[in-house]
mmCIF file of C-alpha atoms in Angstrom:
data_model
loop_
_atom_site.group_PDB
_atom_site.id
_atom_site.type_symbol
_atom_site.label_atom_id
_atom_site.label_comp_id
_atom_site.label_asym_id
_atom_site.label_seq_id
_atom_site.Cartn_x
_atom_site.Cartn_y
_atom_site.Cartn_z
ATOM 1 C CA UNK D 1 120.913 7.305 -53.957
ATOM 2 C CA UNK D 2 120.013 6.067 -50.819
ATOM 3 C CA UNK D 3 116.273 5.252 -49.411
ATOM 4 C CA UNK D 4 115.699 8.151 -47.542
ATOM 5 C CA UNK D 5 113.426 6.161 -45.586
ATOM 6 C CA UNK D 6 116.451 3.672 -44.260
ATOM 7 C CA UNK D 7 116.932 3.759 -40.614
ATOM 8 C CA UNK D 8 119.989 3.477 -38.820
ATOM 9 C CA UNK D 9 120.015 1.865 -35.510
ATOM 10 C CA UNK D 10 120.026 4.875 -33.447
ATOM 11 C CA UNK D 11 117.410 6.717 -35.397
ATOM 12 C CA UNK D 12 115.361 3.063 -34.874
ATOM 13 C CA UNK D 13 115.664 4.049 -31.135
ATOM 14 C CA UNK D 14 114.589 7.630 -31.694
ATOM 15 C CA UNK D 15 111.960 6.836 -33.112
ATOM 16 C CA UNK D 16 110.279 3.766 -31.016
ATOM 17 C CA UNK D 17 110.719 6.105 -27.937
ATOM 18 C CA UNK D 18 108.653 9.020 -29.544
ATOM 19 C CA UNK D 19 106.157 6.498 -30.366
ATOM 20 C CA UNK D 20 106.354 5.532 -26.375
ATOM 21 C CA UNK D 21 106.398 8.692 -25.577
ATOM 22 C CA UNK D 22 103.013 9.567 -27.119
ATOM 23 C CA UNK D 23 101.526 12.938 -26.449
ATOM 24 C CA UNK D 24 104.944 13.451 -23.877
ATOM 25 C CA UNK D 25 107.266 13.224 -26.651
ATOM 26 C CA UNK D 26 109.792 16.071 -26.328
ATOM 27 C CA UNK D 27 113.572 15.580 -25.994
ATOM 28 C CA UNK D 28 114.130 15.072 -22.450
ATOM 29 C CA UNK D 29 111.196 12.472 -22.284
ATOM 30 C CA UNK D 30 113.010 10.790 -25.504
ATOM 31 C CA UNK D 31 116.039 10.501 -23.754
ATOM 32 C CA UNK D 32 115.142 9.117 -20.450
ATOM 33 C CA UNK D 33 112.789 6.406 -22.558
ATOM 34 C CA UNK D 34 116.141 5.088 -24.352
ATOM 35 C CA UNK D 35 117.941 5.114 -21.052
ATOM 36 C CA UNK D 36 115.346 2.932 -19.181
ATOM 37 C CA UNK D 37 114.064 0.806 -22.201
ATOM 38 C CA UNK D 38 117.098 0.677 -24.080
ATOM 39 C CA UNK D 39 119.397 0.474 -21.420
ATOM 40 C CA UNK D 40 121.753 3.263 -23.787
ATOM 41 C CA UNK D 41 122.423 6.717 -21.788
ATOM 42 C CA UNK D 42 122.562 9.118 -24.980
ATOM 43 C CA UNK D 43 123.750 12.883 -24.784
ATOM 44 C CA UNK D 44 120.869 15.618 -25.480
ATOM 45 C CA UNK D 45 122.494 16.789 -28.312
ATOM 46 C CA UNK D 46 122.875 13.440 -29.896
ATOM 47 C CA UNK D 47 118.811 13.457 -29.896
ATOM 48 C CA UNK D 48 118.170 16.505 -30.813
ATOM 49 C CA UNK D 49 120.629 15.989 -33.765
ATOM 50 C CA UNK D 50 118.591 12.426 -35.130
ATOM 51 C CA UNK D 51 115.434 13.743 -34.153
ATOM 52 C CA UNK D 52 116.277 16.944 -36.607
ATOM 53 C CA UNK D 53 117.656 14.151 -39.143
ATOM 54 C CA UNK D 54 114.491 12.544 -38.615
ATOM 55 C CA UNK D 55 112.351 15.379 -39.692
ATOM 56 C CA UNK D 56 114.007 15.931 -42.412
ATOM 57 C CA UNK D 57 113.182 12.810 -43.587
ATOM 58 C CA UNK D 58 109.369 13.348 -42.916
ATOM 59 C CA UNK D 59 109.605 10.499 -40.682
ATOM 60 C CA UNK D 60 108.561 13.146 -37.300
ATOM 61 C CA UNK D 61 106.910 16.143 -37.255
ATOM 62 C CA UNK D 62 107.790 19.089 -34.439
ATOM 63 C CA UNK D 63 105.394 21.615 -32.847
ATOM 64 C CA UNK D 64 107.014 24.304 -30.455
ATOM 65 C CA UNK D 65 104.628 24.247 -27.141
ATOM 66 C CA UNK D 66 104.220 28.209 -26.013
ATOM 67 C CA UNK D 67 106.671 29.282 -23.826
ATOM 68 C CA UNK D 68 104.085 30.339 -21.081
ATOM 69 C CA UNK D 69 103.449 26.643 -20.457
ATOM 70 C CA UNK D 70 106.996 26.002 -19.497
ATOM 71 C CA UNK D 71 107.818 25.502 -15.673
ATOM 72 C CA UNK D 72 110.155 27.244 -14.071
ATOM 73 C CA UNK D 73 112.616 24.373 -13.586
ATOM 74 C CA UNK D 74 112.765 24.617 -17.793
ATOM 75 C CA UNK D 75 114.239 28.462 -17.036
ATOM 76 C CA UNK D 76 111.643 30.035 -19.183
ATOM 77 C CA UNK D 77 112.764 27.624 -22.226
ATOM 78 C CA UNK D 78 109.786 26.674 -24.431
ATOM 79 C CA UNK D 79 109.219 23.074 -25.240
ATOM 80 C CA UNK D 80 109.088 21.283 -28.548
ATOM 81 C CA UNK D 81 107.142 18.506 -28.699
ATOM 82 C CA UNK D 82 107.432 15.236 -31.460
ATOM 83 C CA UNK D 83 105.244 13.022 -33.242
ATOM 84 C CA UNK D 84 105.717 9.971 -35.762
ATOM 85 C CA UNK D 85 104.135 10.657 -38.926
ATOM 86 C CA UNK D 86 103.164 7.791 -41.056
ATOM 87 C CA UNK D 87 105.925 7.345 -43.384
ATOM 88 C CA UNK D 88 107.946 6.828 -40.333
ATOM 89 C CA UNK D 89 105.915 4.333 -38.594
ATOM 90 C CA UNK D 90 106.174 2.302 -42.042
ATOM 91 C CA UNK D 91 109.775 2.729 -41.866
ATOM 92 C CA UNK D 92 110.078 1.255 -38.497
ATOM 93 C CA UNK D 93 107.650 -1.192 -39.669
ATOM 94 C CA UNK D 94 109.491 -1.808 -42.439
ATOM 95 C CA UNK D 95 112.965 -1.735 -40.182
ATOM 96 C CA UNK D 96 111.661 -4.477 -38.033
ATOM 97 C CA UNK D 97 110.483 -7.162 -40.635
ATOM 98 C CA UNK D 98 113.422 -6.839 -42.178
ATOM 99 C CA UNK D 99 115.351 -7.639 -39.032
ATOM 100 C CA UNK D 100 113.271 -10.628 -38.600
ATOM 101 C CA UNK D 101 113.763 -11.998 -41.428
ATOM 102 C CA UNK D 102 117.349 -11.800 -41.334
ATOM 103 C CA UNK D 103 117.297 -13.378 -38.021
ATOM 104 C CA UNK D 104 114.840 -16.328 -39.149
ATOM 105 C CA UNK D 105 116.217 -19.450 -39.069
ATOM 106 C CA UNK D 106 119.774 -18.466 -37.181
ATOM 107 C CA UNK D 107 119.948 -19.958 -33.887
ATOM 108 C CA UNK D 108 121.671 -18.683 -31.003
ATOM 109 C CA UNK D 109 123.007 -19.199 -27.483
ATOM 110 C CA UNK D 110 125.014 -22.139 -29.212
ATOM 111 C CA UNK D 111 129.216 -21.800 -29.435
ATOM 112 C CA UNK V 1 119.970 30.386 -5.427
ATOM 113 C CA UNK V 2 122.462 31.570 -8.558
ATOM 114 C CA UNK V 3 123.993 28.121 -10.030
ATOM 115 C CA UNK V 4 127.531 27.248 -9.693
ATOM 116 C CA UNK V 5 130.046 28.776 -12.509
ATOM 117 C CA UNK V 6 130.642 25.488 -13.918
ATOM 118 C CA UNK V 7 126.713 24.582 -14.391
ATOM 119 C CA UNK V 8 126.525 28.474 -15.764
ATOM 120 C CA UNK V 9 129.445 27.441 -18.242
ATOM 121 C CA UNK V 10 127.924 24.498 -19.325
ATOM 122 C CA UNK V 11 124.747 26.028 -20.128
ATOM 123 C CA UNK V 12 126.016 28.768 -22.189
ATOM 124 C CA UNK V 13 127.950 26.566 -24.306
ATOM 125 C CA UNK V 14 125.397 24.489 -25.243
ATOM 126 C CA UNK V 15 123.319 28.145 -25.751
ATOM 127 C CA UNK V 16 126.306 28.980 -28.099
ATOM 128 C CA UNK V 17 126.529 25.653 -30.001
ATOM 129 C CA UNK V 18 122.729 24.662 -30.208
ATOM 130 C CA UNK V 19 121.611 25.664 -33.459
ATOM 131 C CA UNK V 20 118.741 28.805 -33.289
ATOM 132 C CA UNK V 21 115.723 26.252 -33.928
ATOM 133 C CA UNK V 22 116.770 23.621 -31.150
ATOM 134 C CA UNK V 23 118.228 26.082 -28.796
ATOM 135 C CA UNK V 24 115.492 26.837 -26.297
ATOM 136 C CA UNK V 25 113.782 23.196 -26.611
ATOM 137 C CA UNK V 26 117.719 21.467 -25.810
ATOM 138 C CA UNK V 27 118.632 23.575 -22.999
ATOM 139 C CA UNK V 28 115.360 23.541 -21.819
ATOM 140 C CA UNK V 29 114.718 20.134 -21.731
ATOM 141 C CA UNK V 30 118.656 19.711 -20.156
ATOM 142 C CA UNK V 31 117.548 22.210 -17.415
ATOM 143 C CA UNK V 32 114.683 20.423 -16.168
ATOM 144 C CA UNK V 33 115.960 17.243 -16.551
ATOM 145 C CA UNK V 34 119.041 18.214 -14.374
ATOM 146 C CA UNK V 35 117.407 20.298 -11.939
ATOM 147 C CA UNK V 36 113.921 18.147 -11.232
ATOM 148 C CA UNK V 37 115.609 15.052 -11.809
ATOM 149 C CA UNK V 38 119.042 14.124 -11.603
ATOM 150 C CA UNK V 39 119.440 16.350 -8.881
ATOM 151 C CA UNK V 40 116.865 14.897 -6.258
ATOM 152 C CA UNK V 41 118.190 11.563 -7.182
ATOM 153 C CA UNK V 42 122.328 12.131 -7.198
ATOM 154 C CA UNK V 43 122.927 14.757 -5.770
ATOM 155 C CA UNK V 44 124.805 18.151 -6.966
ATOM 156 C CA UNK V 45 128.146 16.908 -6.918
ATOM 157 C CA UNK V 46 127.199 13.876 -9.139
ATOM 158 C CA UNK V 47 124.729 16.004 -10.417
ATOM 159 C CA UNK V 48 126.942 18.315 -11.768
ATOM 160 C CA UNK V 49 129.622 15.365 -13.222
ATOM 161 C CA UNK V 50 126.338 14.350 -14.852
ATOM 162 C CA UNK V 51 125.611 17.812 -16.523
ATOM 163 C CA UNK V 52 129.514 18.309 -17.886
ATOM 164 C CA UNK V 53 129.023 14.744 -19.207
ATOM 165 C CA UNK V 54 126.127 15.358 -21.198
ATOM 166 C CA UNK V 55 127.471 18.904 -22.458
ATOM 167 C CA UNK V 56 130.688 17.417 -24.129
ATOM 168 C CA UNK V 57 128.614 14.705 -25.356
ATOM 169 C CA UNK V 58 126.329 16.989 -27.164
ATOM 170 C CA UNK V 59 129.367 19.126 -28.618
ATOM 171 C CA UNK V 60 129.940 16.939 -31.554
ATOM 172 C CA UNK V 61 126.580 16.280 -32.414
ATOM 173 C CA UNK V 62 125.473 19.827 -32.561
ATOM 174 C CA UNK V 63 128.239 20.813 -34.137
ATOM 175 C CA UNK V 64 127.462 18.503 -37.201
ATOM 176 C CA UNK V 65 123.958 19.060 -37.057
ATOM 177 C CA UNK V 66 124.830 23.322 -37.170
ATOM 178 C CA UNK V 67 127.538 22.593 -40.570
ATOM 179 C CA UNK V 68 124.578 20.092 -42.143
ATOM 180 C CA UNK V 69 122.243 23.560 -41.856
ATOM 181 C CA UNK V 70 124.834 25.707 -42.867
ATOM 182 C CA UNK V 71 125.043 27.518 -39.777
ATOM 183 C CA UNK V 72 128.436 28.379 -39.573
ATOM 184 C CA UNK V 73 128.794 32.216 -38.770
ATOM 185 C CA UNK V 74 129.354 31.084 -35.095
ATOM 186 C CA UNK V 75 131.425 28.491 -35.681
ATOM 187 C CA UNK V 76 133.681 30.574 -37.819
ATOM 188 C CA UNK V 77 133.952 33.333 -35.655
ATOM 189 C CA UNK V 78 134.697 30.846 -32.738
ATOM 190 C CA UNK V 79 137.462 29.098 -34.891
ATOM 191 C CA UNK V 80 139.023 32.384 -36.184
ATOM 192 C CA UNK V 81 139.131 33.606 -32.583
ATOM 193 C CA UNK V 82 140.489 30.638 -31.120
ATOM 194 C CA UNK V 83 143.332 30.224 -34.186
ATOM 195 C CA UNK V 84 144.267 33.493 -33.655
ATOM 196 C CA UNK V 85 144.485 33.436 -29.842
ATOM 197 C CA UNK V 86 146.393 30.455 -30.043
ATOM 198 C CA UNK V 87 148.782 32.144 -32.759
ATOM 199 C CA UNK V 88 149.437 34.636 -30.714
ATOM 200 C CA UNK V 89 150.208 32.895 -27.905
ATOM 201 C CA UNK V 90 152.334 30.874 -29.427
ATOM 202 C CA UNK V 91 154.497 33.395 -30.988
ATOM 203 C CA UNK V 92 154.869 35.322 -27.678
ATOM 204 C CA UNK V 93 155.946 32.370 -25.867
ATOM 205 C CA UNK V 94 158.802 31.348 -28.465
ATOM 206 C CA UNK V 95 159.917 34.643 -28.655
ATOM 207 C CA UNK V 96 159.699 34.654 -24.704
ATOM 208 C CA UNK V 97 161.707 31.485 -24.794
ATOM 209 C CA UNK V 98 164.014 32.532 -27.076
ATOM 210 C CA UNK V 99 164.995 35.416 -24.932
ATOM 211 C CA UNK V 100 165.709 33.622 -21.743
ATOM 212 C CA UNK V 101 167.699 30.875 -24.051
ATOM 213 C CA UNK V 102 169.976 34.025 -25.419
ATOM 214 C CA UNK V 103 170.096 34.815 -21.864
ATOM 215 C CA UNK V 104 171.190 31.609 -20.332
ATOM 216 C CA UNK V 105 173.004 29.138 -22.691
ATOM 217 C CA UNK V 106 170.684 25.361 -21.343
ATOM 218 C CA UNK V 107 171.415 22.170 -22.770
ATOM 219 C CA UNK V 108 167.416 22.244 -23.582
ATOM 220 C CA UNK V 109 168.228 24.446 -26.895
ATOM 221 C CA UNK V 110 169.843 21.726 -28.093
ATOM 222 C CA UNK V 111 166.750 19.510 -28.142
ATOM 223 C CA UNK V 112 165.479 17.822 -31.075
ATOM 224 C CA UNK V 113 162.881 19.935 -33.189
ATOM 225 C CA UNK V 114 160.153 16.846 -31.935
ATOM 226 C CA UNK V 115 160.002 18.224 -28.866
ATOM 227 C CA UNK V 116 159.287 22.078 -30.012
ATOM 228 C CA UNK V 117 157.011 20.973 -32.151
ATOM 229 C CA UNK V 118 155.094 18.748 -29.794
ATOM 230 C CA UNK V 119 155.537 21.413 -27.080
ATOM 231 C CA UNK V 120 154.248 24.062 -29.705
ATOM 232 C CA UNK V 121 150.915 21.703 -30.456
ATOM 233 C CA UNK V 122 150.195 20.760 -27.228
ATOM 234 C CA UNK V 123 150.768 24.484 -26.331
ATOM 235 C CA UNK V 124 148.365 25.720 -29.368
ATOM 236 C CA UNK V 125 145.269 23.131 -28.171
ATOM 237 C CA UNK V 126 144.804 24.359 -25.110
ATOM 238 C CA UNK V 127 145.136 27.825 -26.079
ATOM 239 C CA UNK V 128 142.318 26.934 -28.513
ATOM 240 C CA UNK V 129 140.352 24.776 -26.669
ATOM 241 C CA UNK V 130 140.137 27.584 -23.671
ATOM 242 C CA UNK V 131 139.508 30.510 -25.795
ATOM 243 C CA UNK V 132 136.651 28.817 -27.612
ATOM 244 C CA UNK V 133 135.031 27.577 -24.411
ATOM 245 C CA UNK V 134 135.324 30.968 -23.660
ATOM 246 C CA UNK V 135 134.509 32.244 -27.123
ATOM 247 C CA UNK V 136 131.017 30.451 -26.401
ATOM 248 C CA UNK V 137 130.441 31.178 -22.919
ATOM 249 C CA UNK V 138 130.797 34.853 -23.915
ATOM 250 C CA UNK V 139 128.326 34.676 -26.912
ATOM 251 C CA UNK V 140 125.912 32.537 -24.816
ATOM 252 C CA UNK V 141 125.937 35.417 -22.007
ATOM 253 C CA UNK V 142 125.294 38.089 -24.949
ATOM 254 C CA UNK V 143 122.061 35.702 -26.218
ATOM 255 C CA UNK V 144 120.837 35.113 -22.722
ATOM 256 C CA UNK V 145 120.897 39.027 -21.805
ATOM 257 C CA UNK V 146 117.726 40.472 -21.469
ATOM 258 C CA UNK V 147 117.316 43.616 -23.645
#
C-alpha cells in the first residue's frame, strides 16, 4: 500500500500555498497564491478536490467560518478556512529533501 | 443588478455538482473572487469567459471528488435523466426520419450505416449534454430557493 503521506505535485502546491496563506487560507486565497507564485491558473474545483484529498490524509485540517462573517460579494456563502497540520508540514518537508537529493549532483542549462 | 443567465447557469451547476460539504465554501469563494476581483480588473465580458472557464474546469474534479464520497444520488438521477432524454429523442427523430424517407425516396437512405450511427451519437451527446446542464441548473434553482 501506498504512503499515505506521498505527495503528488499538485497536492505539493496545495499545500505550500495554505502554508502562505496563513490565517487567510480558504480556497479562493489558495488559488490566487498558485496563480501568482506558481505561475499555474487552477480551476476552483480542482482545489477544493486536493484540498478534500488532503484532509483526508490528515495532512490539513478545515474549520467552516460562520456565515454572518461573509460579505456580501460571497452571496451569503460561508467560508471555510485551512490549516497545515503537522504531519503535513513533514510531508512537504519530507517532499522537498527528497527532491534535492535527486537533483544533487545533476547539472543543468548544458545540451 | 440580477446577473446575466449565463453567470446564473454557471453558478447553479457548480451548486448542483459541488458536493454538500464544499458547496457553500466553492461557490462562495468563486463568487467573490469573480465579482471583487476579476471583474474590476477584466471586465464582464472577459469576466464572464473567465467564470465559464473555471466552471467546466471544476466539472471533472468535483465530479470525482462526489463518486470518491459516494455521493452519487445526484449524479444518478442526472445520468438517468439525461440517457433517457437522449433515448427519446433519438427514437423520435429516426422514426421522424423514417417517415419523410417513406415519403420521398433520397439517395441519402442509401448511406452507409457509419453515417447513422455517427449522426445517431453525435445526435445523443448533445441531447445529453443539454439536458444535464439543465438537469443541474434545475436542481441548483430548487437548493438555492428560499423556503
Amino acid at each position: 500500500m501506498s504512503d499515505p503521506t506521498y505527495l503528488g505535485e499538485f497536492e505539493q502546491l496545495v499545500l505550500l500555498a495554505v502554508l502562505h496563506c496563513g490565517d487567510d487560507a480558504y480556497g479562493m486565497a489558495v488559488r490566487r497564491e498558485i496563480a501568482q507564485r506558481g505561475g499555474r491558473e487552477t480551476a476552483i474545483g480542482a482545489v477544493y478536490a486536493t484540498l478534500d484529498r488532503l484532509e483526508t490524509k490528515g495532512l490539513v485540517t478545515s474549520e467552516k467560518l460562520d456565515a454572518r462573517v461573509s460579505a456580501a460579494e460571497r452571496a451569503g456563502r460561508a467560508k471555510r478556512r485551512f490549516k497545515v497540520t503537522a504531519t503535513g508540514r513533514k510531508a512537504i518537508r519530507r517532499a522537498h529533501s527528497t527532491l534535492a537529493r535527486m537533483m544533487d549532483g545533476l547539472e543543468f542549462g548544458r545540451a | 443588478m440580477r446577473p446575466d443567465p449565463i453567470v446564473r447557469l454557471v453558478f447553479a451547476t457548480l451548486d448542483a455538482l459541488a458536493p454538500e460539504s464544499e458547496r457553500d465554501a466553492l461557490v462562495g469563494d468563486l463568487h467573490e473572487e469573480w465579482l471583487s476581483i476579476v471583474v474590476p480588473e477584466r471586465g464582464e465580458a472577459a469576466a464572464r469567459r473567465w467564470l465559464v472557464k473555471q466552471a467546466a474546469q471544476s466539472i471533472v474534479p468535483l465530479l470525482v471528488l462526489r463518486i470518491r464520497r459516494g455521493e452519487t444520488a445526484a449524479l444518478l438521477a442526472i445520468a438517468f435523466a439525461s440517457f433517457a432524454s437522449a433515448a427519446g429523442a433519438v427514437a423520435g427523430a429516426a422514426i421522424a426520419w423514417r417517415w419523410v424517407l417513406f415519403q420521398v425516396p433520397l439517395r441519402a437512405a442509401h448511406a452507409p450505416p457509419v453515417y447513422w450511427i455517427v449522426g445517431v451519437v453525435v445526435f445523443a451527446l448533445a441531447a445529453s449534454s443539454l439536458t444535464a446542464l439543465l438537469a443541474a441548473w434545475f436542481l441548483g434553482v430548487r437548493r438555492r430557493r428560499p423556503s
